[in-house]
Coordinates of C-alpha atoms in Angstrom, one line a residue:
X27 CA 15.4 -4.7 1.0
X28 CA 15.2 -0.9 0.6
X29 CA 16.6 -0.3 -2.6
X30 CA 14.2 -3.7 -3.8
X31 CA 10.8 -1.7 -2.1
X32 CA 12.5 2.0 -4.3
X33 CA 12.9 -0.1 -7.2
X34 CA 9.3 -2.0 -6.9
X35 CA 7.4 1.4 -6.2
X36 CA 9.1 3.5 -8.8
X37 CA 8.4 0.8 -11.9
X38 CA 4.9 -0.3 -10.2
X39 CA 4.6 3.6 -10.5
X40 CA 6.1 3.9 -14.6
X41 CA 3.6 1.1 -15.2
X42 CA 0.6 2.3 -14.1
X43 CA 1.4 6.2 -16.4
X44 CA 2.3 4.2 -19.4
X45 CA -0.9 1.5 -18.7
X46 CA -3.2 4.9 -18.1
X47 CA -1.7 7.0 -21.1
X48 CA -2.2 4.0 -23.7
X49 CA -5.9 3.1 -22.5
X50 CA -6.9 6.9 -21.8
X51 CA -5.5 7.2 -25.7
X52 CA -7.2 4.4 -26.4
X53 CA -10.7 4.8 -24.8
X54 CA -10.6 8.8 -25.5
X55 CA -11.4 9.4 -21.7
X56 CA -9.2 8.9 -18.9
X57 CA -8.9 5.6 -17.2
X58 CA -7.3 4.7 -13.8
X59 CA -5.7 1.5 -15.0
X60 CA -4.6 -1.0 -12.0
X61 CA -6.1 -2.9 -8.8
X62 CA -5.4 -0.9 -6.7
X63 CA -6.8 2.5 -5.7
X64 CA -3.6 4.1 -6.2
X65 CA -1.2 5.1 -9.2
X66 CA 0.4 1.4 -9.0
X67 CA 0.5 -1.4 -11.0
X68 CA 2.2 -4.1 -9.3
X69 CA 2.3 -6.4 -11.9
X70 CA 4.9 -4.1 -12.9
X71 CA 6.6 -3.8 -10.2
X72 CA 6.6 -7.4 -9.3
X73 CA 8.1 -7.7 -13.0
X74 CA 10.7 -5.6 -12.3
X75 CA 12.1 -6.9 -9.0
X76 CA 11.9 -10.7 -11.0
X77 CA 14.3 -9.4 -13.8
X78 CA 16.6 -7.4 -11.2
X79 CA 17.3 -10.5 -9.4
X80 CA 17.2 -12.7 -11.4
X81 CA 18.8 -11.4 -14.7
X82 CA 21.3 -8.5 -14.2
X83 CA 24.4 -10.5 -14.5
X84 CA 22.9 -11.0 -18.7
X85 CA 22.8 -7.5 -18.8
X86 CA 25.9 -7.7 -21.4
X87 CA 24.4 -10.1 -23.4
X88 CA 21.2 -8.6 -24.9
X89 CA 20.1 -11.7 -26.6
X90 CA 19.5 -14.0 -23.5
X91 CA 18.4 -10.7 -21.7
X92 CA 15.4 -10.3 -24.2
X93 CA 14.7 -14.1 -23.8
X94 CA 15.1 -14.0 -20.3
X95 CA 12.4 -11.1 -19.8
X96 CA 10.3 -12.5 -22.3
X97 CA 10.0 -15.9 -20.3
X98 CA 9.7 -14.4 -16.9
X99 CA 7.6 -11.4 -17.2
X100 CA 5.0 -13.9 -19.5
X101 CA 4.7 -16.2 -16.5
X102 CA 4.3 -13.5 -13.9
X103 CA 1.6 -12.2 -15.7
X104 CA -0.2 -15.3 -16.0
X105 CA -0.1 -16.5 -12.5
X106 CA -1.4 -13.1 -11.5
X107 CA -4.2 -13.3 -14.5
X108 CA -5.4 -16.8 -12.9
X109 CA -4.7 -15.4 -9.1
X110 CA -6.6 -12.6 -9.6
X111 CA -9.7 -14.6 -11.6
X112 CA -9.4 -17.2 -8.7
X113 CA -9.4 -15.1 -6.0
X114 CA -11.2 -11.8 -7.2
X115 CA -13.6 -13.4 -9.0
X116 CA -12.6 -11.1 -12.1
X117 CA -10.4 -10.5 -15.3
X118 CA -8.2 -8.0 -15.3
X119 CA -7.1 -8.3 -19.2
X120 CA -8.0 -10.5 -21.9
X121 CA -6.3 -11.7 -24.7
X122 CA -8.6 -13.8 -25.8
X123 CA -9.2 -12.1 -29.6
X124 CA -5.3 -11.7 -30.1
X125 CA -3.4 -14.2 -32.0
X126 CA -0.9 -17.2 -30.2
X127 CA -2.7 -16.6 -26.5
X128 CA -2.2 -18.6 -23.9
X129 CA -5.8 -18.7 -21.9
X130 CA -6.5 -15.2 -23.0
X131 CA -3.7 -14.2 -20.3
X132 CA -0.8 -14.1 -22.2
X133 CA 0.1 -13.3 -26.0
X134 CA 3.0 -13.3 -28.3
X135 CA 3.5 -9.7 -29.4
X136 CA 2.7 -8.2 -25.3
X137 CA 5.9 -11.3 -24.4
X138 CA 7.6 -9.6 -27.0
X139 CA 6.7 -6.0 -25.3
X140 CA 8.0 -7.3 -22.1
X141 CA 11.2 -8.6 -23.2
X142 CA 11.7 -5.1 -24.4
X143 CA 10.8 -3.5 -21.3
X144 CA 13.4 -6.1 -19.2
X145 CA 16.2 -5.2 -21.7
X146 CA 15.6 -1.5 -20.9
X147 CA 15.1 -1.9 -17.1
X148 CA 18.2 -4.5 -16.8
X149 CA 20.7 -2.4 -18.8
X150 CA 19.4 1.3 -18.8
X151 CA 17.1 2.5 -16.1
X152 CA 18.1 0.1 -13.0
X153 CA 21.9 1.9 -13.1
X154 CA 20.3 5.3 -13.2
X155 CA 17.8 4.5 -10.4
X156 CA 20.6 2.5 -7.8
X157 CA 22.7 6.1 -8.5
X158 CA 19.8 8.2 -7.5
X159 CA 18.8 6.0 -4.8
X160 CA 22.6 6.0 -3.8
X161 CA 22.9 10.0 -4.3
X162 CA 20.1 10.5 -1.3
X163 CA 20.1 10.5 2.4
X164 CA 19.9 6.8 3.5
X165 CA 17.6 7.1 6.9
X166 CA 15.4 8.7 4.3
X167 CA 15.1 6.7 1.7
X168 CA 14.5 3.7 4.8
X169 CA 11.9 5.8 6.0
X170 CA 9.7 6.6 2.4
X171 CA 10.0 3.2 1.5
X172 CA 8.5 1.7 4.7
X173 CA 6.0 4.4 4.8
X174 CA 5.2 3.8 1.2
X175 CA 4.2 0.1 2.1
X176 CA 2.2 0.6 5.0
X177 CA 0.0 2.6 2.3
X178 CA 0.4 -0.1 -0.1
X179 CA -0.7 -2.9 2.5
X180 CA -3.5 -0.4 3.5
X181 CA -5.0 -0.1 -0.4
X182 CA -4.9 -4.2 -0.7
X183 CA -6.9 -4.2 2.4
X184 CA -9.3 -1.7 1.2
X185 CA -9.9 -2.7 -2.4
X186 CA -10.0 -6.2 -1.2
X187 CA -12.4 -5.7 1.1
X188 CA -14.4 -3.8 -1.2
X189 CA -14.3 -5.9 -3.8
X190 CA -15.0 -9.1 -1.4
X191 CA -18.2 -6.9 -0.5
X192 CA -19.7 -6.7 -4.3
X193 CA -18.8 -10.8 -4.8
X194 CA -21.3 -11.3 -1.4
X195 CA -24.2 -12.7 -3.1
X196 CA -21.8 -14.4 -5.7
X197 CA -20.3 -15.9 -2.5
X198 CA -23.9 -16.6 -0.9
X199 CA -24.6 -18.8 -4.0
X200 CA -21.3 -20.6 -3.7
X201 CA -21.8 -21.4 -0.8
X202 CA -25.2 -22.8 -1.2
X203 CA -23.3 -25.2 -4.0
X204 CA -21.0 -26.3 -1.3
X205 CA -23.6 -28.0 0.6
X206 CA -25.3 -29.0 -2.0
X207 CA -22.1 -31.2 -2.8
X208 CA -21.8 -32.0 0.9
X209 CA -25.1 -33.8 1.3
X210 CA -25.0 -35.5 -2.5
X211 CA -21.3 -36.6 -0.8
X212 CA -22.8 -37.7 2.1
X213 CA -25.9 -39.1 1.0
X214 CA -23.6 -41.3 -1.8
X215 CA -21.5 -42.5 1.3
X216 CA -24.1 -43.6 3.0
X217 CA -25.8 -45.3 -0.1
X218 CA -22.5 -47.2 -0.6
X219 CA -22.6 -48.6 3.2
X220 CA -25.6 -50.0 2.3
X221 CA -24.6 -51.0 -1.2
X222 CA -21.7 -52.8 0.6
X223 CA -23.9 -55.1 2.7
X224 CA -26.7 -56.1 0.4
X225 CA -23.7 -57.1 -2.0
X226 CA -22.7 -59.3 1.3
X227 CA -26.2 -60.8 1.8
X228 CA -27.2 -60.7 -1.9
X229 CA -24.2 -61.7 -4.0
X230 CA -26.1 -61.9 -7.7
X231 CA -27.8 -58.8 -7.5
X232 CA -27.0 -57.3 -11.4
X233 CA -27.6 -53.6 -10.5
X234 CA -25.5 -53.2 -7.6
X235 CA -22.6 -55.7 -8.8
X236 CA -22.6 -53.3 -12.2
X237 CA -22.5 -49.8 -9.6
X238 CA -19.7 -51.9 -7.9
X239 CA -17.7 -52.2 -10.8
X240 CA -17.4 -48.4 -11.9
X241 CA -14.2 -46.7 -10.6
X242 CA -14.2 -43.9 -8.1
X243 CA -11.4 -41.3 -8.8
X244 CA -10.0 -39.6 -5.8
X245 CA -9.4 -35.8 -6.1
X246 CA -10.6 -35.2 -9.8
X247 CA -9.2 -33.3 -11.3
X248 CA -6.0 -31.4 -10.5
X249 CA -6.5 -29.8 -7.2
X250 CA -4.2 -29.3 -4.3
X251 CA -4.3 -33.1 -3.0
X252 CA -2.6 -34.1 -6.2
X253 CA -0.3 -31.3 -6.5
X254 CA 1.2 -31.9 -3.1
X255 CA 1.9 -35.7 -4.0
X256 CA 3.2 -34.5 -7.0
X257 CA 5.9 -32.5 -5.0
X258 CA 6.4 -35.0 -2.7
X259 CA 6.8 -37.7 -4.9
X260 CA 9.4 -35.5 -7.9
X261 CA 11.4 -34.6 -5.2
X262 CA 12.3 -38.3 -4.5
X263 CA 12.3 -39.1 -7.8
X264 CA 14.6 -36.2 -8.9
X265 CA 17.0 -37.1 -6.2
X266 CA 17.5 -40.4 -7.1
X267 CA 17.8 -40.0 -10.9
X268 CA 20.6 -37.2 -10.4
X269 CA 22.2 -39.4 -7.8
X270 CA 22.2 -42.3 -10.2
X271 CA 23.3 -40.0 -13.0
X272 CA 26.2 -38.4 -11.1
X273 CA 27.5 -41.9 -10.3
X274 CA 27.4 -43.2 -13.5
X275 CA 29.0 -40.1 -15.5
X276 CA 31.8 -38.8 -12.2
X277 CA 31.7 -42.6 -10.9
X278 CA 31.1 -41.8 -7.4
X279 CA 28.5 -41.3 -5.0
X280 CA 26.9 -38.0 -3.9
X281 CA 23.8 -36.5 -2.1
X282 CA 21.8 -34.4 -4.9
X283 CA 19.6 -32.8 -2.4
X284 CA 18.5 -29.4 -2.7
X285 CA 18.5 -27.6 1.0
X286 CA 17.5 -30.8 2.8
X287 CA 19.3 -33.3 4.5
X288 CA 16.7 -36.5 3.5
X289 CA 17.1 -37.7 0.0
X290 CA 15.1 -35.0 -1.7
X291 CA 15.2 -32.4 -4.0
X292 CA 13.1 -29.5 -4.1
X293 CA 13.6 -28.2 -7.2
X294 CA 12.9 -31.3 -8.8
X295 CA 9.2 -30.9 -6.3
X296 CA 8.5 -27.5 -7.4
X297 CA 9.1 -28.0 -10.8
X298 CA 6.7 -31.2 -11.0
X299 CA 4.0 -29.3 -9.2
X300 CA 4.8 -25.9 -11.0
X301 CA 4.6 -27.6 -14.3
X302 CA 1.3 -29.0 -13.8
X303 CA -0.6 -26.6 -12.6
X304 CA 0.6 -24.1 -15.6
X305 CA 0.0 -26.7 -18.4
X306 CA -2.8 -29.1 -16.9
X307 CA -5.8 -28.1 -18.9
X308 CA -3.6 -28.2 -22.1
X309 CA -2.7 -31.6 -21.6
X310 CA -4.8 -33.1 -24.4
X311 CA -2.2 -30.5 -26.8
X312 CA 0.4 -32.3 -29.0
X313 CA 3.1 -33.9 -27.7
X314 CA 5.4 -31.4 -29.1
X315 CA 3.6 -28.6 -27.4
X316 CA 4.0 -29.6 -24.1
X317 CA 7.7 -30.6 -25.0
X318 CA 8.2 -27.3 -25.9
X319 CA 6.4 -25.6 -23.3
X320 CA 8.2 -27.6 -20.7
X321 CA 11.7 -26.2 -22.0
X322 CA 10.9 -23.5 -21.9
X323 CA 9.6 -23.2 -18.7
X324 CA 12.1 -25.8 -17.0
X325 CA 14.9 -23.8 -18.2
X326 CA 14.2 -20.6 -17.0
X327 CA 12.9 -22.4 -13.4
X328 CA 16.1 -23.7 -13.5
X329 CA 17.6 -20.9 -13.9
X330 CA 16.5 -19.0 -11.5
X331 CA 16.7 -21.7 -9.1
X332 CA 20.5 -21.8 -9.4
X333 CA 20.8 -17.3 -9.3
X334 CA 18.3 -18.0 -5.8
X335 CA 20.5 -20.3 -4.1
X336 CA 23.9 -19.0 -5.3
X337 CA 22.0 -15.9 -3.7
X338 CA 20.9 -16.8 -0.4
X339 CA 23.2 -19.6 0.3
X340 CA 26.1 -18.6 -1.8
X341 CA 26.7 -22.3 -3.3
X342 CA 26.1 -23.2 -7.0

């Protein structure tokens, strides 16, 4: 956990200097590049502990390495893109102007920077690092570490409180919108109790038998509703097409479960929901698109699925 929180602190720490040197360069003044108050990007750090865990037994073979950090480090920085838009009610970057962007989060020649960047911290710096950490005092290094994230938990606190302060009135009008929707919601309920029982006493009436007739949608959209029943339901499903597929190519039975004892898989849950999320609003794309998106991204779920549990459980 130690050597993780060294490793996280010391790239989060690299990444804000290079993010400060090419903006200051850039902008002719200096910038203090980050969200936090502090010389720390943890986007970087984050990055960093992904392709530790995750990719040092490729470190030989620099090809799949690249591809690897490439894959990895792109999807990090888009969930943190959209968390901190969702959330924060801001964007940190934009890509929008740059060619092949995805969202204005991602783009093809900064994946191609970060694949870089994963090569050289996977092969290179991470062996230099663990024999530095290794070289120094261990009760030390414990100590620094864990005082280093009491500051970091402080600085989230602060800037998030801060920056929850200067979204108030944003916040205020949201709010207003929220009962808004509340008392169109109600107010439609209760015209549809009544709806209901003039339809009862007054069978042939045109305009409410046409209102009838239109379709209600339940959870537009995809919100949280939808992505939990999409977990639940491509865990079952993955279970029982593995199961099925496993006794027709070894010709015997076998649980294909994940970690659970019920027949369910939770990568196949995670992946459904994961997917979905990521690629929803691009679902109108062509076909091969999403095809190739969902390689893409299924293989390197997978992936790292299989490094987690032979990690924590010690099973393939």
């Amino acid at each position: 956990m130690t050597r993780l929180l060294f490793l996280f602190f010391t790239y989060a720490f690299l990444g804000w200097v290079l993010e400060t040197v090419l903006v200051t360069l850039k902008q002719k003044k200096v910038v203090n590049r980050g969200f936090l108050n502090g010389p720390l990007c943890m986007i970087y750090g984050i990055t960093a502990i992904i392709l530790t865990v995750g990719l040092t037994s490729l470190k030989d073979n620099i090809f799949f390495l690249f591809v690897g950090s490439c894959i990895y480090a792109t999807v990090t920085e888009l969930l943190a893109g959209k968390f901190l838009e969702k959330y924060y009610h801001g964007r940190w970057w934009d890509y929008s102007k740059k060619k092949f962007n995805f969202d204005g989060y991602v783009c093809l020649d900064h994946s191609l920077f970060w694949g870089v960047l994963g090569v050289i911290v996977v092969k290179w710096l991470n062996p230099v690092l663990n024999r530095f950490y290794n070289a120094n005092v261990p009760i030390l290094m414990h100590t620094l570490m864990w005082i280093l994230l009491a500051i970091l938990v402080l600085d989230i606190l602060g800037t998030t409180s801060v920056l929850l302060k200067a979204n108030d009135q944003e916040r205020y009008n949201e709010s207003n919108k929220r009962i808004a929707k509340f008392t169109a919601g109600l107010r439609a309920k209760i015209s549809s109790v009544v709806e209901r029982r003039i339809l009862r006493a007054y069978p042939l009436s045109p305009e409410l038998q046409e209102k009838k007739g239109k379709s209600r949608v339940f959870a537009e959209g995809c919100g949280f509703y939808k992505l939990f029943w999409l977990f639940m339901v491509g865990g079952l499903i993955g279970d029982l097409v593995e199961t099925v597929f496993c006794r027709i190519t070894i010709g015997r039975w076998m649980s294909r479960s994940s970690v659970v004892w019920g027949p369910f898989s939770i990568v196949w849950g995670l992946g459904f929901a994961l997917f979905t999320a990521i690629l929803y609003q691009h679902r109108k794309k062509s076909d091969s698109f999403l095809f190739i998106a969902g390689t893409v991204l299924g293989g390197a779920f997978e992936y790292l699925c299989s490094v987690f549990t032979e990690m924590v459980f010690g099973t393939i």
